[in-house]
Coordinates of C-alpha atoms and ligand atoms in Angstrom, one line a residue:
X1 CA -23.4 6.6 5.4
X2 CA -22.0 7.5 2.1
X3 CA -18.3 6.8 1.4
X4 CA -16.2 7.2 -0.9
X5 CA -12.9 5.1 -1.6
X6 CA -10.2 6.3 -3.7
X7 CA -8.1 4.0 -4.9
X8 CA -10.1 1.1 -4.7
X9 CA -8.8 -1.1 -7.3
X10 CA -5.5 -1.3 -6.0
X11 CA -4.5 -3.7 -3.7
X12 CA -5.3 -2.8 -0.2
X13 CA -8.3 -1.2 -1.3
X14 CA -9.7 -3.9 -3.4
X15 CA -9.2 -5.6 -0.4
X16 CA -10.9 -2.6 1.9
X17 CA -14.1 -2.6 -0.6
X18 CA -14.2 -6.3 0.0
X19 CA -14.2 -6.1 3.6
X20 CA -16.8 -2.9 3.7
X21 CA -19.3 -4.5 1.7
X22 CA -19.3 -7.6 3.6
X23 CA -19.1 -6.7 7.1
X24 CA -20.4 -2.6 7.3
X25 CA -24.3 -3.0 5.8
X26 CA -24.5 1.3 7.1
X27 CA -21.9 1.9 4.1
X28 CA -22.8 2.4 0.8
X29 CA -19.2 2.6 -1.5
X30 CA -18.4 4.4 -4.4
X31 CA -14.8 3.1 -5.6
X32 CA -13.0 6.4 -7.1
X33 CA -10.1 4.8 -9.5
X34 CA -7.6 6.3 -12.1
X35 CA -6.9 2.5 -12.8
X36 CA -3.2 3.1 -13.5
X37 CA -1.0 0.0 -14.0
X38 CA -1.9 -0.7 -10.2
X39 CA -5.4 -0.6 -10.1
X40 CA -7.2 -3.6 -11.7
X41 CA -11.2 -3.7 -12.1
X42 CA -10.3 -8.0 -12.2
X43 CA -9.7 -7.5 -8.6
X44 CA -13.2 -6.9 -7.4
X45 CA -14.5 -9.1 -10.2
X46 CA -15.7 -11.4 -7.6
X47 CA -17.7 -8.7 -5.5
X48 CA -21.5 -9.6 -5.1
X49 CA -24.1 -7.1 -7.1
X50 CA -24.7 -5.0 -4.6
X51 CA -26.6 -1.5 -4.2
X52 CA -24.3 -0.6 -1.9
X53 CA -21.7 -0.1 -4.5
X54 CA -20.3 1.8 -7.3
X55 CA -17.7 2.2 -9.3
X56 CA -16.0 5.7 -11.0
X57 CA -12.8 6.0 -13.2
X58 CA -11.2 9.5 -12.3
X59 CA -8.2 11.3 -11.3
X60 CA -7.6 12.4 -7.8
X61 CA -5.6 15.3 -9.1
X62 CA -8.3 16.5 -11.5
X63 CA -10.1 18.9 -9.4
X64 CA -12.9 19.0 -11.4
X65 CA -13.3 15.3 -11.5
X66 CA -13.2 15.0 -8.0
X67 CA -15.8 17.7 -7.8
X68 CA -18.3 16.4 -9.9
X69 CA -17.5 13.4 -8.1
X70 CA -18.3 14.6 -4.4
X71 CA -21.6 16.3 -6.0
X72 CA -23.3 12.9 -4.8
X73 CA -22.5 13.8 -1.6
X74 CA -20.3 11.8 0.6
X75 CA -20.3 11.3 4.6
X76 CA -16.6 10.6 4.9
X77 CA -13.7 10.1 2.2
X78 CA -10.8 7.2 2.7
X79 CA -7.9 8.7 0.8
X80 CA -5.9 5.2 -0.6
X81 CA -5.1 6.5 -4.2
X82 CA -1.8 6.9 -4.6
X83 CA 1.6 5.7 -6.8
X84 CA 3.2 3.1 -4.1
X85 CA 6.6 1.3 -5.3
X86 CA 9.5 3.0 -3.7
X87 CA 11.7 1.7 -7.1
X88 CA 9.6 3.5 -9.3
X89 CA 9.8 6.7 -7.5
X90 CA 13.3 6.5 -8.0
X91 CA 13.1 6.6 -11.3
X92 CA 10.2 8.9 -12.2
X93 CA 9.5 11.0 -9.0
X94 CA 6.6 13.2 -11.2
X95 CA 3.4 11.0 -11.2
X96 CA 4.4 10.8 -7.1
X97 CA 4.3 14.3 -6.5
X98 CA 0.6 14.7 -8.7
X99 CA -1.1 11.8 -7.0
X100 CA 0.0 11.9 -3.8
X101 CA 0.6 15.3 -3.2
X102 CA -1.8 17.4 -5.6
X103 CA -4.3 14.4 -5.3
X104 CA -4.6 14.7 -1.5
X105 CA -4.8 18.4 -1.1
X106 CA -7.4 17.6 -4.3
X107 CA -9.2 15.9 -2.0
X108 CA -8.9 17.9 0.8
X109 CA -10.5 20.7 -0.9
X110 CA -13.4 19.0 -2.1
X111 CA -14.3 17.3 1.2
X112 CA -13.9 20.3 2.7
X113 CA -16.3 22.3 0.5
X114 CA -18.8 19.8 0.1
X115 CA -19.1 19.2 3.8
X116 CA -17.9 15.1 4.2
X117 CA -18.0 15.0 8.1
X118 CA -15.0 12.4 8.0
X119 CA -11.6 12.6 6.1
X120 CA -9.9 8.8 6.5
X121 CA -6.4 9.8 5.0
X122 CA -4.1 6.2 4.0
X123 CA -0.3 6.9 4.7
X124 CA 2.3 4.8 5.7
X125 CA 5.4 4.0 8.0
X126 CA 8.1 5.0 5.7
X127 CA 7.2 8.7 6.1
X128 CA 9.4 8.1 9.5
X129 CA 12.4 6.6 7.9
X130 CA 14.0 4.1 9.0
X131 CA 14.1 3.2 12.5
X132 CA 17.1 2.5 14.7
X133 CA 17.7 -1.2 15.8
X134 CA 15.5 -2.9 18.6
X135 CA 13.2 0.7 18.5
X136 CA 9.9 1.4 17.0
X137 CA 8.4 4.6 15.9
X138 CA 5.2 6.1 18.1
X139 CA 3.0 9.0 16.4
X140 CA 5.1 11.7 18.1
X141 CA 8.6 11.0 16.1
X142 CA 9.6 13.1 13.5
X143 CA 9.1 12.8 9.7
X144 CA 12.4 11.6 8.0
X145 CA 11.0 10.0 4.4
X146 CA 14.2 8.5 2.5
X147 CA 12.3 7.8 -0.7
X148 CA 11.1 10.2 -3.2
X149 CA 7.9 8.2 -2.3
X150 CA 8.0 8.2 1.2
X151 CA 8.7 12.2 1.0
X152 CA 5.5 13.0 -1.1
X153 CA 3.6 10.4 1.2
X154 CA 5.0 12.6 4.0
X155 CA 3.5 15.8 2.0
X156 CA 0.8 14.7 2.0
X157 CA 0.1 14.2 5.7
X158 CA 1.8 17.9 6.6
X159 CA -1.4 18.5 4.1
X160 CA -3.6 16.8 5.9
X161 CA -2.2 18.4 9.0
X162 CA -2.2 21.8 7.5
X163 CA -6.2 21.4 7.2
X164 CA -6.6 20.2 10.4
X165 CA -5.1 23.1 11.8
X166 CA -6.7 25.7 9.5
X167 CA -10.4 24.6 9.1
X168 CA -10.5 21.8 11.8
X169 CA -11.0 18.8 9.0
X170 CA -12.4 16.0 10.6
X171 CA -9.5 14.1 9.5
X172 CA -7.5 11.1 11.4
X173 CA -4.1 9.5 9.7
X174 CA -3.6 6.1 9.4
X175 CA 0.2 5.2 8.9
X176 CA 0.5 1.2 8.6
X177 CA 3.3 -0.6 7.8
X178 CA 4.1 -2.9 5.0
X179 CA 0.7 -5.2 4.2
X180 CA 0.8 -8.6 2.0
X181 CA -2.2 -10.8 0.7
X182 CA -4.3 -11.1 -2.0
X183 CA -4.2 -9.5 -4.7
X184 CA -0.7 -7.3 -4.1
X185 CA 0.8 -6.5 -7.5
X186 CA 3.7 -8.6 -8.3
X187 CA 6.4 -5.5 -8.1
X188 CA 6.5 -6.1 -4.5
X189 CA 8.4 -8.3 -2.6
X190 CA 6.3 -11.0 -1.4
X191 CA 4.2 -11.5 -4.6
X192 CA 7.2 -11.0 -7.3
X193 CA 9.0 -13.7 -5.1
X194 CA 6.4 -15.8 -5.1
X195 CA 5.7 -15.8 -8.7
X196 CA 9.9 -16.3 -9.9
X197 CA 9.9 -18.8 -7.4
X198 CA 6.7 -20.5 -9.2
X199 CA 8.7 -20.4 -12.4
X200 CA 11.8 -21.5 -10.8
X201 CA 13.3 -17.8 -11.5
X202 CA 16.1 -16.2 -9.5
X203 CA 14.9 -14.2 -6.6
X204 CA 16.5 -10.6 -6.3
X205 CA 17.6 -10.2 -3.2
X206 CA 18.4 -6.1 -2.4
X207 CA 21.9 -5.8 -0.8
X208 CA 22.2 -8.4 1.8
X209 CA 18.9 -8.9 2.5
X210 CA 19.0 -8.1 6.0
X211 CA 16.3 -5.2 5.8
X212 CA 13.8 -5.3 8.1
X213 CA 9.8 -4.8 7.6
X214 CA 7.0 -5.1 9.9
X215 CA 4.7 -7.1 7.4
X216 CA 0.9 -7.3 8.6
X217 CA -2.2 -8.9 6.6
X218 CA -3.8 -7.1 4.6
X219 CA -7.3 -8.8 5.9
X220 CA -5.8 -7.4 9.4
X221 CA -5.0 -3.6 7.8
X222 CA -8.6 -3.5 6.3
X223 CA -10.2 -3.9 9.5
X224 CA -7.8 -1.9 11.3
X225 CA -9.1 1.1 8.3
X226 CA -12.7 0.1 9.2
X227 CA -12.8 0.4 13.1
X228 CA -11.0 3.9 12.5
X229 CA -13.9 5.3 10.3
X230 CA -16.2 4.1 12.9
X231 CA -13.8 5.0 16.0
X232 CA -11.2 6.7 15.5
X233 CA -11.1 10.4 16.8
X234 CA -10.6 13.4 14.1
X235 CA -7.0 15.2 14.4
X236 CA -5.3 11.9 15.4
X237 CA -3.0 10.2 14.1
X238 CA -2.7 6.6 14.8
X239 CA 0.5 4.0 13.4
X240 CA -1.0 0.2 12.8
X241 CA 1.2 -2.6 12.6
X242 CA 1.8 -6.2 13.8
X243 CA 4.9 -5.1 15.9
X244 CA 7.0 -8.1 14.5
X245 CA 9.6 -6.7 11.7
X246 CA 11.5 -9.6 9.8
X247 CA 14.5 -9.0 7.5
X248 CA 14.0 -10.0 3.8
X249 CA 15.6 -13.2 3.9
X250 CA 13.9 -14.6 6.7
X251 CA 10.8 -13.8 4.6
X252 CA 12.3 -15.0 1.4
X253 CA 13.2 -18.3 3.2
X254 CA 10.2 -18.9 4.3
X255 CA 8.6 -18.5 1.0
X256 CA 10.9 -20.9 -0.3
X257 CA 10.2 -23.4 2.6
X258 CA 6.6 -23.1 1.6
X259 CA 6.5 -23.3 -2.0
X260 CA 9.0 -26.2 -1.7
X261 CA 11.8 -24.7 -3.8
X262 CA 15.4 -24.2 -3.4
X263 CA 17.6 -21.7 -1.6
X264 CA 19.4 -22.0 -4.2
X265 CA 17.3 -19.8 -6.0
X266 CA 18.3 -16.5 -4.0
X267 CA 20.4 -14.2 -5.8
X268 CA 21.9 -11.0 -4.4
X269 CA 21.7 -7.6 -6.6
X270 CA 22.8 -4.3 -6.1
X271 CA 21.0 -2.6 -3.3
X272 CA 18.4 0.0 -3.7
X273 CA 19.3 3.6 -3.5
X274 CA 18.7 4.9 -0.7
X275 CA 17.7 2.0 0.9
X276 CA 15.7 2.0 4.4
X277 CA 17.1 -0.5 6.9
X278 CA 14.3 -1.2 8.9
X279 CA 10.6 -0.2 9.5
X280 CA 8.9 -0.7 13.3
X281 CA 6.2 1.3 14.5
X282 CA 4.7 1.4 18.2
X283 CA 1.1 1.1 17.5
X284 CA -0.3 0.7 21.3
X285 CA -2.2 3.9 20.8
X286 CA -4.2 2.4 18.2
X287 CA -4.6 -0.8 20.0
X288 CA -5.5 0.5 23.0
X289 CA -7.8 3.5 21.7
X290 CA -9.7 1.3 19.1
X291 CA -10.0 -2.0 20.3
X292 CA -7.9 -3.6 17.3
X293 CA -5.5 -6.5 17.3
X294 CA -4.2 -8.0 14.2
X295 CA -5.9 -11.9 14.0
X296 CA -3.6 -13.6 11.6
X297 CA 0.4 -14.5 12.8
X298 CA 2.4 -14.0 10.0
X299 CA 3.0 -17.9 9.0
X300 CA -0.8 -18.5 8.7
X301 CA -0.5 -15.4 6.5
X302 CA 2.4 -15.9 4.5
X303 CA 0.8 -19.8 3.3
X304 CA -2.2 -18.1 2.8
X305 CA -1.0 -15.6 0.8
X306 CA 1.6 -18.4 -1.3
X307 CA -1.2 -20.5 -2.0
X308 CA -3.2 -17.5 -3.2
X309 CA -0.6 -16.5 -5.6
X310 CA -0.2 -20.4 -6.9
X311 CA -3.9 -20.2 -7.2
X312 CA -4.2 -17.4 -9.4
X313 CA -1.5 -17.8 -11.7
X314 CA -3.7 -15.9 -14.3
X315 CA -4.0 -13.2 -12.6
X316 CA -0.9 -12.3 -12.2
X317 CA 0.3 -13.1 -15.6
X318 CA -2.0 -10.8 -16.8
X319 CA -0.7 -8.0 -13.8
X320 CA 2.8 -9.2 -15.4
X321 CA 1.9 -8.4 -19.2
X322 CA 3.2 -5.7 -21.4
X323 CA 4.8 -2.6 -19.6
X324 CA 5.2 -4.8 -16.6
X325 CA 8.0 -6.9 -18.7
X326 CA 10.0 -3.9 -19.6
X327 CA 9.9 -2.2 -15.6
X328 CA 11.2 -5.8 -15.2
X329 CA 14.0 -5.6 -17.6
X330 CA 15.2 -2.1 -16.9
X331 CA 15.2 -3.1 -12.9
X332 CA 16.3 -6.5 -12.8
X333 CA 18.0 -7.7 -16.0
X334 CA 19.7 -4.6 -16.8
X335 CA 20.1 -3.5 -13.2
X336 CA 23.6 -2.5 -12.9
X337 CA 23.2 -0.4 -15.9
X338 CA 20.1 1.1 -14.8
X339 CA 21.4 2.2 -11.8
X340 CA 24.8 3.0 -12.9
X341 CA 23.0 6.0 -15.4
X342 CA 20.7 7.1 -12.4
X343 CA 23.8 7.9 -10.7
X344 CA 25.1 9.6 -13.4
X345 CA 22.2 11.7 -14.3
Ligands
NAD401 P1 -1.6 0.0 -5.1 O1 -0.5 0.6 -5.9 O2 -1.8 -1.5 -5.2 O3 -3.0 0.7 -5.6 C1 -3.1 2.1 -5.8 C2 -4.4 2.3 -6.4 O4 -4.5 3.8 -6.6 C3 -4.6 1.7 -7.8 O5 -5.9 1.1 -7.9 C4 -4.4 2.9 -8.8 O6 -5.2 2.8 -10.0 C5 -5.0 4.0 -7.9 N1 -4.5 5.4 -8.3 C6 -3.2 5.7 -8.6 N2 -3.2 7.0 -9.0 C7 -4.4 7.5 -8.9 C8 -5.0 8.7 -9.2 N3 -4.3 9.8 -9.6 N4 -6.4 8.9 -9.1 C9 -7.1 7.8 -8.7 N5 -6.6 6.6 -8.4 C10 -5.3 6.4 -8.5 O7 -1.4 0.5 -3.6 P2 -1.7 -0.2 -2.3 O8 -0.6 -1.0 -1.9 O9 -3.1 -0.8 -2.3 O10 -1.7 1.1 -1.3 C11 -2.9 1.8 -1.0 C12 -2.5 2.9 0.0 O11 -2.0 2.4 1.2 C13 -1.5 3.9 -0.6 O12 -1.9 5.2 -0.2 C14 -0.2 3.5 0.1 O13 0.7 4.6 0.2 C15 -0.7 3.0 1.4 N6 0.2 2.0 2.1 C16 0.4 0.8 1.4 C17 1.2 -0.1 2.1 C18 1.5 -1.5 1.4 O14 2.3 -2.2 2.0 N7 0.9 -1.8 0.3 C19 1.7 0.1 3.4 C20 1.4 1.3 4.0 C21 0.6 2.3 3.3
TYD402 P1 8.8 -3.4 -1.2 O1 7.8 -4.5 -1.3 O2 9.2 -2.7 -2.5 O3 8.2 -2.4 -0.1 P2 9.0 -1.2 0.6 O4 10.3 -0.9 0.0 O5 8.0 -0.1 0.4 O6 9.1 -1.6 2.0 O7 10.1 -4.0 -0.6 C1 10.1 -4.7 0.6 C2 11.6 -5.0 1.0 O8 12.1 -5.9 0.0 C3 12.5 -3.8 0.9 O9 13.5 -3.9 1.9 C4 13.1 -3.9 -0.5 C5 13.2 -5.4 -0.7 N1 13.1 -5.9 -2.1 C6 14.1 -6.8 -2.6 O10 15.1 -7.2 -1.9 N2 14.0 -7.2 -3.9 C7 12.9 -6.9 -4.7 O11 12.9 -7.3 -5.8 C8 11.9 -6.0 -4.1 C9 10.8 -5.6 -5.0 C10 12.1 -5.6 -2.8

């Protein structure tokens, strides 16, 4: 079987081609990568030659790309390209809208013409907003995105829908909630903490750090990805999660606690815009339908995951370089100003 992985460079799919190569000898990969700031060829660096896989820089949102791309003919497609920080899509909505939205209908067309009898499309919790206290989210709850990210993620499963309903694409929706592990770029929480804490650098805590995320392994998510291209039934759509949401400062603590540093350390900022209280999703149909159950709790994970980042100090120096530092200056040192002329404009 064919596949092709978009986005594969990134972080969960470095992770996904990982996992695919190892455990699913029917699949043959071909990694399809813009390699923006996000995507890293350093993250599959340690992938075995193989004849089962391939790499190809390209644009989701260049049609003709993508065309010449399906041309080698692909069995199914697992859509993970796509511009992911919630922050930046406050700031710059645009390259949202092309990737995730343009991309995906991109996509859409091409499978569609070309004849891939699978159509594995990677979306995400926040497309439901965020979710009342002690409640979780099934399939069947409407689509309330807060962030100009969430809303094109959300555009692009009403898309997906949309194709489902008008030519029958054999497509299923995977929305999963927030993954850490290996490899995450250090923008997001659990990695940026991480690495200040390493260097003994404040940790910015949004509002009062009482948010709430449903965190799951990425390891967990890959797998999860996997049994749906083997399992999962075309026109669903299934949530994925580990069912256990945590506030940020329970996280952030426990960080702390494991890399031995102080409390001391935390340091509240002004919230985000917009900011989503809490993600939870109900994922018993997936479960139950497919078989899955996340392996690892989330305090083997999170030492894991800390001991990876120590590890690999490098690495994410490297991820931190150059454009990095000023996103890092205009959110962070300069935040009250940064935001202060967002709210102005
Ligand atoms: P990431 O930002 O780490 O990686 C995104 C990858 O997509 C990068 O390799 C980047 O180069 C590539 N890309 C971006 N624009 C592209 C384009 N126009 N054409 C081709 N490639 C392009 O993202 P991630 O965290 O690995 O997320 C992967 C997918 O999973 C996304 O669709 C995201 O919405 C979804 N998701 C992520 C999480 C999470 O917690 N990370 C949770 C739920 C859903
Ligand atoms: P993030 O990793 O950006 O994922 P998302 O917003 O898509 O869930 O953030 C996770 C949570 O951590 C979210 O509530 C925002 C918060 N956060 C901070 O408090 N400080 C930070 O520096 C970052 C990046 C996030």
């Amino acid at each position: 079987m064919k596949v092709l992985v978009t986005g594969g460079a990134g972080f969960i799919g470095s992770n996904l081609v990982r996992l695919l190569l190892a455990e699913a000898p029917e699949l043959e990969i071909t990694n399809f990568d813009k390699l923006t700031y996000a995507g890293n060829l350093e993250n599959l660096a340690d992938l075995p030659r193989s004849r089962r896989y391939r790499f190809l820089r390209g644009d989701v949102a260049d049609a003709r790309a993508v065309d010449r791309a399906f041309a080698r003919g692909f069995d199914a497609v697992i859509h993970l390209a796509a511009e992911t920080h919630v922050d930046r899509s406050l700031e710059d909505a645009a390259p949202f809208l092309r990737t995730n939205v343009l991309g995906t209908e991109v996509l859409l067309d091409a499978a569609r013409r070309h004849g891939a009898a699978r159509f594995l499309h990677i979306s995400t919790d926040e497309v439901y907003g965020s979710a009342p206290p002690d409640a979780s989210f099934d399939e069947a709850a409407p689509l309330r995105p807060s962030s100009p990210y969430a809303a094109s993620k959300a555009a692009a499963d009403l898309l997906v829908m949309s194709h489902v309903h008008s030519f029958g694409a054999p497509a299923i929706i995977l929305r999963c909630t927030n993954n850490y592990g290996p490899y995450q770029f250090p923008e997001k929480l659990i990695p940026l903490m991480i690495a200040n804490a390493l260097e003994d650098r404040p940790l910015p805590v949004y509002g009062d750090g009482l948010q709430a995320r449903d965190w799951i392994h990425v390891e967990d998510y890959c797998r999860a990805i996997l049994a749906a291209l083997r399992r999962g039934r075309a026109g669903e759509v299934y949530n994925v999660s580990a069912g256990r949401p945590r506030t940020n400062l329970e996280v952030i603590r426990g960080l702390l606690a494991l890399l031995g540093k102080p409390e001391s350390l935390i340091a509240f900022v002004e919230d985000r815009p917009g900011h989503d209280r809490r993600y939870a999703l109900d994922s018993r149909k997936f479960r139950k339908e497919l078989g899955w159950e996340p392996r690892r709790t989330f305090e083997e994970g999170l030492a894991a995951t800390a001991q990876w980042n120590r590890a690999n100090a490098d690495w994410i120096e490297r991820c931190r370089s150059g454009a990095y530092r000023t996103y890092y200056k205009r959110h962070y040192t300069d935040r009250r100003k940064t935001l202060a002329r967002w709210r102005a404009s």
